[in-house]
Amino acid sequence: MLYIPGNNPAMLQQGGVYGADSLLLDLEDAVAINQKDAARILVRNILKEIDFYEAEICVRVNHIDTPFGMEDLEEIVPLQPDAIRFPKTETPEELERLIEIIEKIEDKHNLPHDQMTLHVMIETALGVQNVFDIAKLSKRVDAITIGGQDLTADMNISGTKDGSGIDLARKMIVMAAKANKIDAIDTVFVDVNDDEGLRKETEYSKSIGFTGKAVINPRQIDIIHEVYQPTEEEIRKAYKIIRAFKKNKEAGIGVFSVDGKMVDAPVMARAAYVLELADIDYDSV
Amino acid sequence: MKNTIGREIPEKIDGIGKVDLFIGAWEKLKKGWMDEITIPPPNKAKMPHQCKSCMDLEKAIALTNPKNGMTVSFHHHLRNGDNILVKTIDILAKMGIKDITLASSSLNQSHDPLLKYLKDGTITKIWTSGLRGVLGKAVSNGLLEYPVVIHSHGGRVRAIHTGKIQVDLVIIAASAADEEGNATGSHGKSAFGSLGYAMIDAQYAKQVIVVTDNMVDFPCIPISISQNFVDYVVKVDSIGDASRIATGTTRITKSPLDLRIAKLAADVIEHSGFFTPGFSFQVGAGGASLAVAKFIREKMTRQGLKGSFLLGGVTSYIVDMLEEGLFRTVFDVQSFDAAVSSSILNNKNHIEIPASLYANPFNCGCLTNKLDVVVLGALEIDTDFNVNVITGSDGTIRGASGGHSDTASGANLTVVVCPSFRGRVAIVKKKIHTIVTPGETIDVLVTERGICVNPARPELEEKLIKAGLNIKKIEDLQKEVESIVGVEKEIEFTDKIVGVVEYRDGTIIDVIRQVKN
């Protein structure tokens, strides 16, 4: 997910060309207070005019308790981007309030309530504590993200390259997302010149269950894709498992082995997921 | 009258004469010999042990008997650090010489001080591969009576062979030379690398002066310019600004957009059918172009693939690929950064070549003809794949033909890399201001918004689609760009022709008209 400041027309108009799976058009932290109106108008117009190709579009609005949040929602919700990102979510109650506001705007414009989804951003210790209840509140919430910079500040700790200070938060967020069958997106890696550091952190994110990672520079996209895409060996193995599963299913066998290792339902599910990531149709196997 | 790519060109142009119209990229070359006569190089003689050394450049120039209407030539290997060209014209102007034809292999911003000589009639005609800065602007605004002739690097050699450019005096700046005039650019405090563009001038000019700030004991090795062509040798304090001559190591761009384009271009090359063991490759030194080399280098390393030769303008990045064993040889007609000079000096597989071997169309096979893949930039490209690398969006001259059309003509796969628009200016357009390289020699355009394959190459398109690349019609891309940046206001031109663009075979592919103020 590529972050693009909402007040940067050059970056906004080129957002779709870098191959990011999703774009976050930011009206919040990336935009200075005196640029908020300009950014809102620019993002509104860009959403109407620019083709972002296959990228999913998410707009990060300002919090509803700031002077800008309501205006952001009034302008952006009628355009129904793929998702709205709600920053600094701390309690289920405030999320409920947000959804109520969004749905009122949607009603006003005769828009359905089930098209645009919500990404909640956890950026405070209180948010981390409440993350499970936040994640399960509404079916409209389809992703949770962690805001590493703000969380570090809220915890009054210094950020480190290994992210040890926010490790627990990362894992709690992933757990809440998994429990609710929604995506978990990891925070940005801020050193845009440290490719190896980015790769290492992304590998860790993947290993603990994040389904994606945010980036602040398009140069970081390829590394994240490389880490998240299954290896040739993983694909080959998954292919073998699915084929064996289909064959055994016809014979009425539930548990079988491939290359000497037992395959049961969880292994099967993992193999199916690998094929999905590799863009291979399950039925074609 | 119109040439075969529809450009309106007068039958006769002042200062040029009757125009030989462009008839297609390879039409003139097909029969295997050329009707143009070859001008013989001058016959000269020196007495045994005759001294060639001169106290200063002024005295050396005086010995060549300069006269009004003479043609003076230079190379541009000193890049933006050159101070020999301007110094020479200063001297000639002081001698009262008028009506000079300036025939530098290219001109850049270090030559801006020439403006006053264009204004006072010291210089009245220019032949060059490129023109930029205040000179480009002044010429575009109609300062000169006769049009500038823009040629390619290969075309310049052809023009000298056939007598279109008849050089009376060449000044060859070298970073090392001996008393007989053997000279090189590969060592010395002002080292700049290859002297490839100066070799033809040395051979054909009526008078040859070698200028160096590093006189070495005889013999100066390697011999890039050999003594048998050299009339006089001058030692000066400095041939130019060393910091601008020996620019640092060329770095790969960090621009995400250029990197994106470069990555797509590398994917195109990988799946084109030409990315095979023994392939040959050329890239420019510019942002996206050089970045393609980075991705190709990674692919070659990953796949264990080895190429045969790298060609052209050479950067330290290209030298690294040679040293890693990814390619067997580098043929170097022009070096782009400081690190290249020592490679020419020390690596036997890094070979300095003359422009004639590099790209002259009128011989039995220049190296561009042997290229598999070349990656080129563009200022503009139209929906017929014709490319402009000479005039900017405001219609003024601000670029260089260079080896663009030479390499495009020769390579099996010519890939143009450029953004589809810059700022609010479209690069992919219905009609471009000036055509330098004909679309029939361009195979693929790679932009950040997609890849377009020349419809004349359906087999290539099929391969790239099969590889899962995002191929779109160039007409669709042009419309997409127009929907983002809008339709630009047409620039108004007068009827006066300020520039003539020669195709590499000497035919006229386009003309540049004066911008209306």
CSV table of N, CA and C in Angstrom, one decimal, chain B residues 137-263:
chain,number,residue,atom,x,y,z
B,137,LYS,N,18.8,28.4,-28.1
B,137,LYS,CA,17.7,29.4,-28.0
B,137,LYS,C,17.9,30.5,-29.1
B,138,ALA,N,19.1,31.0,-29.2
B,138,ALA,CA,19.4,32.0,-30.2
B,138,ALA,C,19.2,31.6,-31.6
B,139,VAL,N,19.7,30.4,-31.9
B,139,VAL,CA,19.5,29.8,-33.2
B,139,VAL,C,18.1,29.6,-33.5
B,140,SER,N,17.3,29.1,-32.6
B,140,SER,CA,15.9,28.8,-32.8
B,140,SER,C,15.1,30.1,-33.0
B,141,ASN,N,15.7,31.2,-32.4
B,141,ASN,CA,15.0,32.5,-32.7
B,141,ASN,C,15.5,33.2,-34.0
B,142,GLY,N,16.3,32.5,-34.7
B,142,GLY,CA,16.6,33.0,-36.1
B,142,GLY,C,17.8,33.9,-36.1
B,143,LEU,N,18.7,33.7,-35.2
B,143,LEU,CA,19.9,34.6,-35.2
B,143,LEU,C,20.8,34.4,-36.4
B,144,LEU,N,21.0,33.1,-36.8
B,144,LEU,CA,21.9,32.9,-38.0
B,144,LEU,C,21.1,33.0,-39.3
B,145,GLU,N,21.9,33.4,-40.3
B,145,GLU,CA,21.3,33.5,-41.6
B,145,GLU,C,21.0,32.2,-42.2
B,146,TYR,N,21.9,31.2,-42.0
B,146,TYR,CA,21.8,29.9,-42.6
B,146,TYR,C,21.4,28.9,-41.5
B,147,PRO,N,20.7,27.9,-41.8
B,147,PRO,CA,20.3,26.9,-40.8
B,147,PRO,C,21.4,26.1,-40.2
B,148,VAL,N,21.3,25.7,-39.0
B,148,VAL,CA,22.3,24.8,-38.4
B,148,VAL,C,21.9,23.4,-39.0
B,149,VAL,N,23.0,22.6,-39.2
B,149,VAL,CA,22.7,21.3,-39.7
B,149,VAL,C,23.0,20.3,-38.5
B,150,ILE,N,21.9,19.6,-38.2
B,150,ILE,CA,22.0,18.6,-37.1
B,150,ILE,C,22.3,17.2,-37.7
B,151,HIS,N,23.4,16.6,-37.3
B,151,HIS,CA,23.7,15.3,-37.8
B,151,HIS,C,23.8,14.3,-36.7
B,152,SER,N,23.8,13.0,-37.0
B,152,SER,CA,24.0,12.0,-36.0
B,152,SER,C,25.5,11.8,-35.9
B,153,HIS,N,26.0,11.0,-34.9
B,153,HIS,CA,27.4,10.8,-34.8
B,153,HIS,C,27.9,10.0,-36.0
B,154,GLY,N,27.2,9.0,-36.4
B,154,GLY,CA,27.6,8.3,-37.6
B,154,GLY,C,27.5,9.1,-38.9
B,155,GLY,N,26.4,9.9,-38.9
B,155,GLY,CA,26.2,10.8,-40.0
B,155,GLY,C,27.3,11.9,-40.2
B,156,ARG,N,27.9,12.3,-39.1
B,156,ARG,CA,29.0,13.3,-39.2
B,156,ARG,C,30.2,12.7,-39.9
B,157,VAL,N,30.5,11.4,-39.6
B,157,VAL,CA,31.6,10.8,-40.3
B,157,VAL,C,31.3,10.7,-41.8
B,158,ARG,N,30.1,10.3,-42.1
B,158,ARG,CA,29.7,10.2,-43.5
B,158,ARG,C,29.8,11.6,-44.2
B,159,ALA,N,29.4,12.6,-43.4
B,159,ALA,CA,29.5,14.0,-44.0
B,159,ALA,C,30.9,14.4,-44.3
B,160,ILE,N,31.8,14.0,-43.4
B,160,ILE,CA,33.2,14.4,-43.6
B,160,ILE,C,33.8,13.5,-44.8
B,161,HIS,N,33.5,12.2,-44.8
B,161,HIS,CA,34.0,11.4,-45.9
B,161,HIS,C,33.5,11.9,-47.3
B,162,THR,N,32.3,12.4,-47.3
B,162,THR,CA,31.7,12.8,-48.6
B,162,THR,C,31.9,14.3,-48.9
B,163,GLY,N,32.6,15.0,-48.1
B,163,GLY,CA,33.0,16.3,-48.3
B,163,GLY,C,31.9,17.4,-48.0
B,164,LYS,N,30.8,16.9,-47.4
B,164,LYS,CA,29.8,17.9,-47.0
B,164,LYS,C,30.4,18.8,-45.9
B,165,ILE,N,31.1,18.2,-45.0
B,165,ILE,CA,31.9,19.0,-44.1
B,165,ILE,C,33.4,18.9,-44.5
B,166,GLN,N,34.0,20.0,-44.9
B,166,GLN,CA,35.4,20.0,-45.2
B,166,GLN,C,36.2,20.8,-44.2
B,167,VAL,N,36.8,20.1,-43.3
B,167,VAL,CA,37.5,20.7,-42.2
B,167,VAL,C,38.8,21.3,-42.6
B,168,ASP,N,38.9,22.7,-42.4
B,168,ASP,CA,40.2,23.3,-42.6
B,168,ASP,C,41.1,23.2,-41.4
B,169,LEU,N,40.5,23.3,-40.2
B,169,LEU,CA,41.4,23.2,-39.0
B,169,LEU,C,40.6,22.5,-37.9
B,170,VAL,N,41.3,21.5,-37.4
B,170,VAL,CA,40.7,20.8,-36.2
B,170,VAL,C,41.6,21.1,-35.0
B,171,ILE,N,41.0,21.4,-33.9
B,171,ILE,CA,41.7,21.5,-32.6
B,171,ILE,C,41.3,20.3,-31.8
B,172,ILE,N,42.3,19.5,-31.5
B,172,ILE,CA,42.0,18.3,-30.7
B,172,ILE,C,42.5,18.4,-29.3
B,173,ALA,N,41.7,18.6,-28.3
B,173,ALA,CA,42.1,18.7,-26.9
B,173,ALA,C,42.4,17.3,-26.4
B,174,ALA,N,43.5,17.1,-25.8
B,174,ALA,CA,43.8,15.7,-25.3
B,174,ALA,C,44.4,15.9,-23.8
B,175,SER,N,44.1,14.9,-23.0
B,175,SER,CA,44.6,14.9,-21.6
B,175,SER,C,46.0,14.5,-21.5
B,176,ALA,N,46.6,13.9,-22.6
B,176,ALA,CA,48.0,13.6,-22.6
B,176,ALA,C,48.4,13.6,-24.1
B,177,ALA,N,49.6,14.1,-24.3
B,177,ALA,CA,50.1,14.0,-25.7
B,177,ALA,C,51.6,14.1,-25.7
B,178,ASP,N,52.3,13.7,-26.8
B,178,ASP,CA,53.7,13.9,-26.8
B,178,ASP,C,54.1,15.0,-27.9
B,179,GLU,N,55.4,15.2,-28.1
B,179,GLU,CA,55.8,16.3,-29.0
B,179,GLU,C,55.5,16.1,-30.4
B,180,GLU,N,55.2,14.8,-30.8
B,180,GLU,CA,54.8,14.5,-32.2
B,180,GLU,C,53.3,14.6,-32.4
B,181,GLY,N,52.6,14.7,-31.4
B,181,GLY,CA,51.1,14.8,-31.5
B,181,GLY,C,50.4,13.5,-31.2
B,182,ASN,N,51.1,12.4,-30.8
B,182,ASN,CA,50.4,11.2,-30.4
B,182,ASN,C,49.6,11.6,-29.1
B,183,ALA,N,48.3,11.3,-29.1
B,183,ALA,CA,47.5,11.9,-28.0
B,183,ALA,C,46.4,10.9,-27.5
B,184,THR,N,46.0,11.1,-26.3
B,184,THR,CA,45.0,10.2,-25.7
B,184,THR,C,44.1,11.1,-24.7
B,185,GLY,N,43.0,10.5,-24.3
B,185,GLY,CA,42.2,11.1,-23.3
B,185,GLY,C,42.1,10.3,-22.1
B,186,SER,N,42.9,9.2,-22.1
B,186,SER,CA,42.8,8.2,-21.0
B,186,SER,C,43.6,8.4,-19.8
B,187,HIS,N,44.5,9.4,-19.8
B,187,HIS,CA,45.2,9.7,-18.5
B,187,HIS,C,45.6,11.2,-18.5
B,188,GLY,N,46.1,11.6,-17.3
B,188,GLY,CA,46.3,13.0,-17.1
B,188,GLY,C,45.3,13.6,-16.2
B,189,LYS,N,45.6,14.8,-15.7
B,189,LYS,CA,44.6,15.5,-14.8
B,189,LYS,C,43.3,15.8,-15.4
B,190,SER,N,43.2,15.9,-16.7
B,190,SER,CA,42.0,16.2,-17.4
B,190,SER,C,41.4,15.0,-18.1
B,191,ALA,N,41.8,13.8,-17.7
B,191,ALA,CA,41.4,12.6,-18.4
B,191,ALA,C,39.9,12.6,-18.7
B,192,PHE,N,39.5,12.2,-19.9
B,192,PHE,CA,38.1,12.2,-20.2
B,192,PHE,C,37.7,10.9,-20.9
B,193,GLY,N,38.6,10.0,-21.2
B,193,GLY,CA,38.3,8.7,-21.8
B,193,GLY,C,38.5,8.7,-23.3
B,194,SER,N,37.5,8.2,-24.0
B,194,SER,CA,37.7,7.9,-25.4
B,194,SER,C,37.8,9.2,-26.2
B,195,LEU,N,38.6,9.2,-27.3
B,195,LEU,CA,38.7,10.3,-28.3
B,195,LEU,C,38.0,9.9,-29.6
B,196,GLY,N,37.0,9.0,-29.5
B,196,GLY,CA,36.4,8.5,-30.7
B,196,GLY,C,35.9,9.4,-31.7
B,197,TYR,N,35.3,10.6,-31.3
B,197,TYR,CA,34.8,11.5,-32.3
B,197,TYR,C,35.8,12.3,-33.0
B,198,ALA,N,37.0,12.4,-32.4
B,198,ALA,CA,38.0,13.3,-33.0
B,198,ALA,C,38.8,12.6,-34.1
B,199,MET,N,38.7,11.3,-34.2
B,199,MET,CA,39.6,10.5,-35.0
B,199,MET,C,39.4,10.8,-36.5
B,200,ILE,N,38.2,11.0,-36.9
B,200,ILE,CA,37.9,11.3,-38.3
B,200,ILE,C,38.4,12.7,-38.7
B,201,ASP,N,38.3,13.6,-37.8
B,201,ASP,CA,38.8,15.0,-38.0
B,201,ASP,C,40.3,15.0,-38.2
B,202,ALA,N,41.0,14.2,-37.4
B,202,ALA,CA,42.4,14.1,-37.5
B,202,ALA,C,42.8,13.7,-38.8
B,203,GLN,N,42.1,12.7,-39.3
B,203,GLN,CA,42.4,12.1,-40.6
B,203,GLN,C,42.1,13.0,-41.8
B,204,TYR,N,41.0,13.8,-41.7
B,204,TYR,CA,40.6,14.6,-42.9
B,204,TYR,C,40.9,16.1,-42.8
B,205,ALA,N,41.1,16.6,-41.7
B,205,ALA,CA,41.3,18.1,-41.6
B,205,ALA,C,42.6,18.5,-42.3
B,206,LYS,N,42.5,19.7,-43.0
B,206,LYS,CA,43.7,20.1,-43.7
B,206,LYS,C,44.8,20.5,-42.7
B,207,GLN,N,44.4,21.0,-41.5
B,207,GLN,CA,45.4,21.3,-40.4
B,207,GLN,C,44.9,20.7,-39.1
B,208,VAL,N,45.8,20.1,-38.4
B,208,VAL,CA,45.5,19.4,-37.1
B,208,VAL,C,46.4,20.0,-36.0
B,209,ILE,N,45.7,20.5,-35.0
B,209,ILE,CA,46.5,21.0,-33.8
B,209,ILE,C,46.0,20.1,-32.6
B,210,VAL,N,47.0,19.5,-32.0
B,210,VAL,CA,46.7,18.8,-30.7
B,210,VAL,C,47.0,19.8,-29.5
B,211,VAL,N,46.1,19.9,-28.6
B,211,VAL,CA,46.3,20.8,-27.5
B,211,VAL,C,46.2,19.9,-26.2
B,212,THR,N,47.2,20.1,-25.4
B,212,THR,CA,47.1,19.3,-24.1
B,212,THR,C,47.6,20.1,-22.9
B,213,ASP,N,47.2,19.7,-21.8
B,213,ASP,CA,47.7,20.3,-20.5
B,213,ASP,C,48.6,19.3,-19.8
B,214,ASN,N,49.0,18.2,-20.5
B,214,ASN,CA,49.8,17.2,-20.0
B,214,ASN,C,50.8,16.6,-21.0
B,215,MET,N,51.9,17.3,-21.3
B,215,MET,CA,52.8,16.9,-22.3
B,215,MET,C,53.7,15.8,-21.7
B,216,VAL,N,53.6,14.6,-22.3
B,216,VAL,CA,54.4,13.4,-21.7
B,216,VAL,C,55.5,13.1,-22.7
B,217,ASP,N,56.5,12.3,-22.1
B,217,ASP,CA,57.6,11.9,-22.9
B,217,ASP,C,57.1,11.0,-24.1
B,218,PHE,N,57.8,11.1,-25.2
B,218,PHE,CA,57.5,10.3,-26.4
B,218,PHE,C,57.7,8.9,-26.1
B,219,PRO,N,57.0,7.9,-26.5
B,219,PRO,CA,55.7,8.1,-27.1
B,219,PRO,C,54.5,8.1,-26.1
B,220,CYS,N,53.5,8.9,-26.4
B,220,CYS,CA,52.3,8.9,-25.5
B,220,CYS,C,51.5,7.7,-25.8
B,221,ILE,N,51.2,6.9,-24.8
B,221,ILE,CA,50.5,5.6,-25.0
B,221,ILE,C,49.3,5.6,-24.1
B,222,PRO,N,48.2,5.2,-24.5
B,222,PRO,CA,47.9,4.6,-25.9
B,222,PRO,C,47.7,5.7,-26.9
B,223,ILE,N,47.9,5.3,-28.2
B,223,ILE,CA,47.8,6.3,-29.2
B,223,ILE,C,46.4,6.3,-29.8
B,224,SER,N,45.7,7.3,-29.3
B,224,SER,CA,44.3,7.4,-29.8
B,224,SER,C,44.3,8.3,-31.1
B,225,ILE,N,45.0,9.4,-31.1
B,225,ILE,CA,45.3,10.2,-32.3
B,225,ILE,C,46.7,10.0,-32.6
B,226,SER,N,47.0,9.6,-33.8
B,226,SER,CA,48.4,9.3,-34.1
B,226,SER,C,49.1,10.4,-34.8
B,227,GLN,N,50.4,10.5,-34.6
B,227,GLN,CA,51.3,11.7,-35.0
B,227,GLN,C,51.2,11.9,-36.5
B,228,ASN,N,51.0,10.9,-37.3
B,228,ASN,CA,51.1,11.1,-38.8
B,228,ASN,C,50.0,12.0,-39.3
B,229,PHE,N,49.0,12.3,-38.4
B,229,PHE,CA,47.9,13.2,-38.9
B,229,PHE,C,48.1,14.6,-38.3
B,230,VAL,N,49.1,14.8,-37.4
B,230,VAL,CA,49.1,16.0,-36.5
B,230,VAL,C,50.1,17.0,-37.1
B,231,ASP,N,49.7,18.3,-37.3
B,231,ASP,CA,50.6,19.3,-37.7
B,231,ASP,C,51.3,20.0,-36.6
B,232,TYR,N,50.6,20.4,-35.6
B,232,TYR,CA,51.2,21.1,-34.5
B,232,TYR,C,50.7,20.6,-33.1
B,233,VAL,N,51.6,20.8,-32.1
B,233,VAL,CA,51.2,20.4,-30.8
B,233,VAL,C,51.4,21.6,-29.8
B,234,VAL,N,50.4,21.8,-29.0
B,234,VAL,CA,50.5,23.0,-28.1
B,234,VAL,C,50.3,22.5,-26.6
B,235,LYS,N,51.1,23.0,-25.8
B,235,LYS,CA,50.9,22.8,-24.3
B,235,LYS,C,50.3,24.0,-23.7
B,236,VAL,N,49.2,23.7,-23.0
B,236,VAL,CA,48.4,24.8,-22.4
B,236,VAL,C,48.3,24.5,-20.9
B,237,ASP,N,48.0,25.5,-20.1
B,237,ASP,CA,47.9,25.2,-18.6
B,237,ASP,C,46.7,24.3,-18.3
B,238,SER,N,45.6,24.5,-19.1
B,238,SER,CA,44.4,23.7,-18.8
B,238,SER,C,43.6,23.6,-20.1
B,239,ILE,N,43.1,22.4,-20.3
B,239,ILE,CA,42.2,22.2,-21.5
B,239,ILE,C,40.7,22.4,-21.0
B,240,GLY,N,40.5,22.6,-19.7
B,240,GLY,CA,39.2,22.8,-19.3
B,240,GLY,C,39.0,22.7,-17.8
B,241,ASP,N,37.8,22.8,-17.3
B,241,ASP,CA,37.5,22.7,-15.9
B,241,ASP,C,37.4,21.2,-15.5
B,242,ALA,N,38.5,20.7,-14.8
B,242,ALA,CA,38.6,19.3,-14.5
B,242,ALA,C,37.4,18.7,-13.8
B,243,SER,N,36.8,19.6,-13.0
B,243,SER,CA,35.6,19.1,-12.2
B,243,SER,C,34.4,18.8,-13.1
B,244,ARG,N,34.4,19.5,-14.2
B,244,ARG,CA,33.3,19.3,-15.2
B,244,ARG,C,33.6,18.3,-16.3
B,245,ILE,N,34.9,18.2,-16.5
B,245,ILE,CA,35.3,17.1,-17.5
B,245,ILE,C,35.2,15.8,-16.9
B,246,ALA,N,35.8,15.6,-15.7
B,246,ALA,CA,35.9,14.3,-15.0
B,246,ALA,C,34.7,14.3,-14.0
B,247,THR,N,33.5,14.3,-14.5
B,247,THR,CA,32.4,14.2,-13.5
B,247,THR,C,32.5,12.9,-12.8
B,248,GLY,N,31.9,12.9,-11.6
B,248,GLY,CA,32.1,11.7,-10.8
B,248,GLY,C,31.4,10.5,-11.4
B,249,THR,N,31.5,9.4,-10.7
B,249,THR,CA,30.8,8.1,-11.1
B,249,THR,C,29.3,8.4,-11.4
B,250,THR,N,28.9,7.9,-12.5
B,250,THR,CA,27.5,8.1,-12.8
B,250,THR,C,26.6,7.2,-11.9
B,251,ARG,N,25.7,7.7,-11.3
B,251,ARG,CA,24.9,6.9,-10.3
B,251,ARG,C,23.5,6.6,-11.0
B,252,ILE,N,23.0,5.5,-10.5
B,252,ILE,CA,21.7,5.1,-11.0
B,252,ILE,C,20.6,6.0,-10.4
B,253,THR,N,19.7,6.5,-11.2
B,253,THR,CA,18.7,7.4,-10.7
B,253,THR,C,17.9,6.8,-9.5
B,254,LYS,N,17.4,7.7,-8.6
B,254,LYS,CA,16.6,7.3,-7.5
B,254,LYS,C,15.1,7.6,-7.8
B,255,SER,N,14.9,8.3,-8.9
B,255,SER,CA,13.5,8.7,-9.3
B,255,SER,C,12.6,7.4,-9.4
B,256,PRO,N,11.6,7.3,-8.6
B,256,PRO,CA,10.7,6.1,-8.7
B,256,PRO,C,10.1,6.0,-10.1
B,257,LEU,N,9.8,7.1,-10.7
B,257,LEU,CA,9.2,7.0,-12.0
B,257,LEU,C,10.2,6.4,-13.1
B,258,ASP,N,11.4,6.9,-13.1
B,258,ASP,CA,12.5,6.4,-14.0
B,258,ASP,C,12.7,4.9,-13.7
B,259,LEU,N,12.8,4.6,-12.4
B,259,LEU,CA,13.1,3.2,-12.1
B,259,LEU,C,11.9,2.3,-12.5
B,260,ARG,N,10.7,2.8,-12.4
B,260,ARG,CA,9.6,2.0,-12.8
B,260,ARG,C,9.6,1.7,-14.3
B,261,ILE,N,9.9,2.8,-15.1
B,261,ILE,CA,10.0,2.7,-16.5
B,261,ILE,C,11.2,1.7,-16.9
B,262,ALA,N,12.3,1.9,-16.2
B,262,ALA,CA,13.5,1.1,-16.5
B,262,ALA,C,13.2,-0.4,-16.2
B,263,LYS,N,12.5,-0.7,-15.1
B,263,LYS,CA,12.2,-2.1,-14.8
B,263,LYS,C,11.3,-2.7,-15.9
